[in-house]
Amino acid sequence: MCGIVGAVAERSITPILVEGLKRLEYRGYDSAGVAVFTQSGQLQRCRRVGKVAELAQALAGEPLNGHLGIAHTRWATHGAPSERNAHPHFSGEELAVVHNGIIENHEELRSRLQGLGYVFSSDTDTETIVHLLQHKLQQLGDLAAALKAAIPELHGAYGLAVISAKQPDRILAARSGSPLVIGLGLGENFLASDQLALRQVTDRFMYLEEGDIAEIRRDSVQIWDASGQSVQREQVQYHEGAEAADKGAYRHFMLKEIHEQPKVVQRTLEGRLGTDHVLVQAFGPQAEELFAKVRNVQIVACGTSYHAGMVARYWLEGLAGIPCQVEVASEFRYRKVVVQPDTLFVSISQSGETADTLAALRNAKELGYLASLAICNVGISSLVRESDLTLLTQAGPEIGVASTKAFTTQLVGLMLLTLSLGQVRGTLEAGVAPELVEELRRLPTRLGEALAMDKTVEKIAELFAEKHHTLFLGRGAQYPVAMEGALKLKEISYIHAEAYPAGELKHGPLALVDSDMPVVTVAPNNELLEKLKSNLQEVAARGGQLIVFADQQAGMSNGAGTHVVNMPHIHDALAPILYTLPLQLLSYYVAVFKGTDVDQPRNLAKSVTVE
Ligand code: HGA
C-alpha cells in the first residue's frame, strides 16, 4: 500500500518527508518520490524506483530545499513500477499530486482531459487527478475551490495531497476510502496516510473523516466535510501504548494484537472497496486481465495461513463458483502436481519468507500456472517480489508468535479475492457483491463487539486449567476456524487439541468424549445449525463439557455442562472472521492461566524461514 507524507513549515521539510517515507516502508512499495516548492520559486521533484534509501541518496546528490512539499511511496495499481509512474505527478510546472487508492473512471477522465489538450506522461490513474485539478484551477483560481469542484468527478477510492506553485503556503488534502491524518505542530503542520510517519515531528493529530477536504497551512488547518460544511475534527494526543513494538497497557503482545483486529481489518479494506463492489486493481495493474482468465484456484500455505486458505475454498466455490484446491506447502512442494489449465496459484504467508511456501511458489512457476498471487503482510518480502500479483494485508508488525491479526486480515484479503474473481468472471449471484461490500464495511464494528466478550471468555478459560485434551468442532467454513482454534490452543497452552468437522464426530472421536474432554464449538446461525445442534446432543449425552460460541439468534442456551457464549449476529459469509476472535481469546486466557510464555511459546519461531 502506498504512503503519503506532506509538510508545510519554516524549517526545511525534505528531511521530514524522507524520514516519514522511511517510517511507512513496512507497508510495502515499489517506488518513491518527493515534490518540493524550492527556494528558487519552482516545484521540483525527485523520484526513484526501489527503496526510500535510493531516493534519499539521490536527494543527497541534488538537494531539494524548501518549506512546502509532498512525498509518496507507491505500490502500483495502474501502470508498471517505474520512475515515470512514481508519484508525485505534475500538471505543467505548477501542480503536484500524490495519491493512495484507485480512480476507477480514469479512462474516461484521461480521454476527456486529453481532448482539452492535457498531455499525460505516465500510465497511472493518479495523473488524471492532477490534470483535472489544473483544469478546475484555471477556471476558479483557488486550490481549495478547484479540489472541491474536482472531487465529484473522481470515482473510486483516494487519499490525496496536492500543492501548487501559485499558492505555495498550503497543502490541500482529500479523503475518500483511504486514510489521512494531519499532524499539528507549532507554526508548522503535516499530513500523512498514517500517524506513524509523523511521530518524529509531533504527537498531536487530527484524523480526516470520509469525504473531508482539508487546507493545511503553517499556522492554520481548515476542514470541510462531505457536504461542504466547515467542520472541526477532534485533536488526538498520541499515547505511548499505540506504538507497534510496545505492549502498551496489555500484558502480552498477543492480547494487544487480538484487540487490534478491528483497526487492522479496517486498514486492510481501505482503498479497496468501491460503492458496491471490490476494486479489482487493488491486486495489481494486471489483475483484471488475469482474473478474467482464471478457471481454477490453487492455494498453498502453512500453519495458520493454511487455515485461511481452507476458509477461502468455501468462499471461492460457494460464492464465486470457482473450483479451488488448498494444500500445505511442505506437501505441495515435493509431490507431482497435475495443473488444471488457467489455474491461479495463490500463496499466503504473514512474513512472505516462509521457506516451504516460497519453495512451493518457485516450483509452481515451472509448472504452467496462469499466474501467481501472494497474500502477504510484508511488502518487501521474497514472496511478494516473486509473485505476479499481490494483496498486502495491513496487519502491521505481528510480534506474538501465535498468529492472530495476520490470520483475520488474510481472511479479509481472501474475501476480496473471492469477490474480485466473481465480479470479473461474472459468476457471483446478483446482489452478492453489494451486500458483502456493505457487510465488510460493518465488519470492524462487529469484531469490536466480539472482543467486548473478553472477560466472559476469560472466565470460561478456567475450565481448561486441569485438562489435557480438547476437541474443536465446526461445520462448513467454520471447520477451518475450529482447526485454527485448536492450533492456537496447542501452540500457546500446550494442551492437546484436535479439530473435527462436527459430522465426523460419531465416526471416531466421540469415543474420546467424557467429562475430562471439553468440546469447543462455533455455531453461527446458518443452514447447518440444526445438524450441529444434533452433534452437540451426542456430546452432552456422554457427559462431555460443551463450550459453544453461538449466534445470538441461534436459540442456544446454557444447560448442565453446556456453556453458551452469544455472539453478535453476522452475515454467514463473514462468520469465519468473527468466530475466530473468541477462540483466540480462549487460547490466550488458558495459556495465561497455565503460566506459559504466551508471546514466545516453546519450540516455535515467528517466521519459519527453514524447511
Ligand atoms: N493507483 C495509484 C496509487 C496506487 C496505490 O494506492 N497503491 O496502494 C497508482 O497506481 O499509482
Coordinates of C-alpha atoms in Angstrom, one line a residue, residues 3-7 11-27 29 32-34 36 51-57 59 64 69-73 190-202 243:
G3 CA 2.2 6.1 1.8
I4 CA 1.7 9.8 1.8
V5 CA 3.7 12.5 3.7
G6 CA 3.3 16.3 3.4
A7 CA 4.8 19.2 5.3
R11 CA 12.3 24.8 8.5
S12 CA 13.5 22.8 5.6
I13 CA 10.9 20.0 5.0
T14 CA 12.7 17.5 2.8
P15 CA 14.4 15.5 5.7
I16 CA 10.9 15.3 7.4
L17 CA 9.4 13.9 4.2
V18 CA 12.1 11.4 3.7
E19 CA 12.0 10.2 7.3
G20 CA 8.2 9.9 7.1
L21 CA 8.5 7.7 4.0
K22 CA 11.0 5.5 5.8
R23 CA 8.6 5.0 8.6
L24 CA 5.9 3.9 6.1
E25 CA 8.3 1.4 4.4
Y26 CA 6.8 -1.6 6.3
R27 CA 3.6 -1.1 4.3
Y29 CA 6.0 -0.2 -2.1
A32 CA 9.1 6.6 -4.0
G33 CA 9.2 10.4 -4.7
V34 CA 9.1 13.9 -3.3
V36 CA 9.2 20.4 -3.1
K51 CA 13.9 1.8 -1.8
V52 CA 13.4 5.1 0.0
A53 CA 17.2 4.9 0.7
E54 CA 17.8 5.3 -3.0
L55 CA 15.6 8.4 -3.1
A56 CA 17.5 9.7 -0.1
Q57 CA 20.8 9.1 -1.8
L59 CA 18.4 13.9 -2.8
L64 CA 15.7 20.0 -2.9
G69 CA 6.4 19.6 0.0
I70 CA 4.6 16.2 -0.5
A71 CA 6.1 12.7 -0.8
H72 CA 4.9 9.2 -1.6
T73 CA 5.7 5.6 -1.6
F190 CA 2.0 18.0 8.4
L191 CA -0.1 15.4 6.6
A192 CA 0.3 11.6 6.3
S193 CA -1.6 8.5 5.5
D194 CA -0.5 7.0 8.9
Q195 CA 0.4 8.9 12.0
L196 CA 3.5 6.7 12.4
A197 CA 5.1 8.7 9.6
L198 CA 4.9 11.9 11.7
R199 CA 5.8 10.7 15.2
Q200 CA 9.2 12.3 14.7
V201 CA 7.7 15.8 14.4
T202 CA 4.6 15.8 16.5
E243 CA 3.4 2.0 19.2

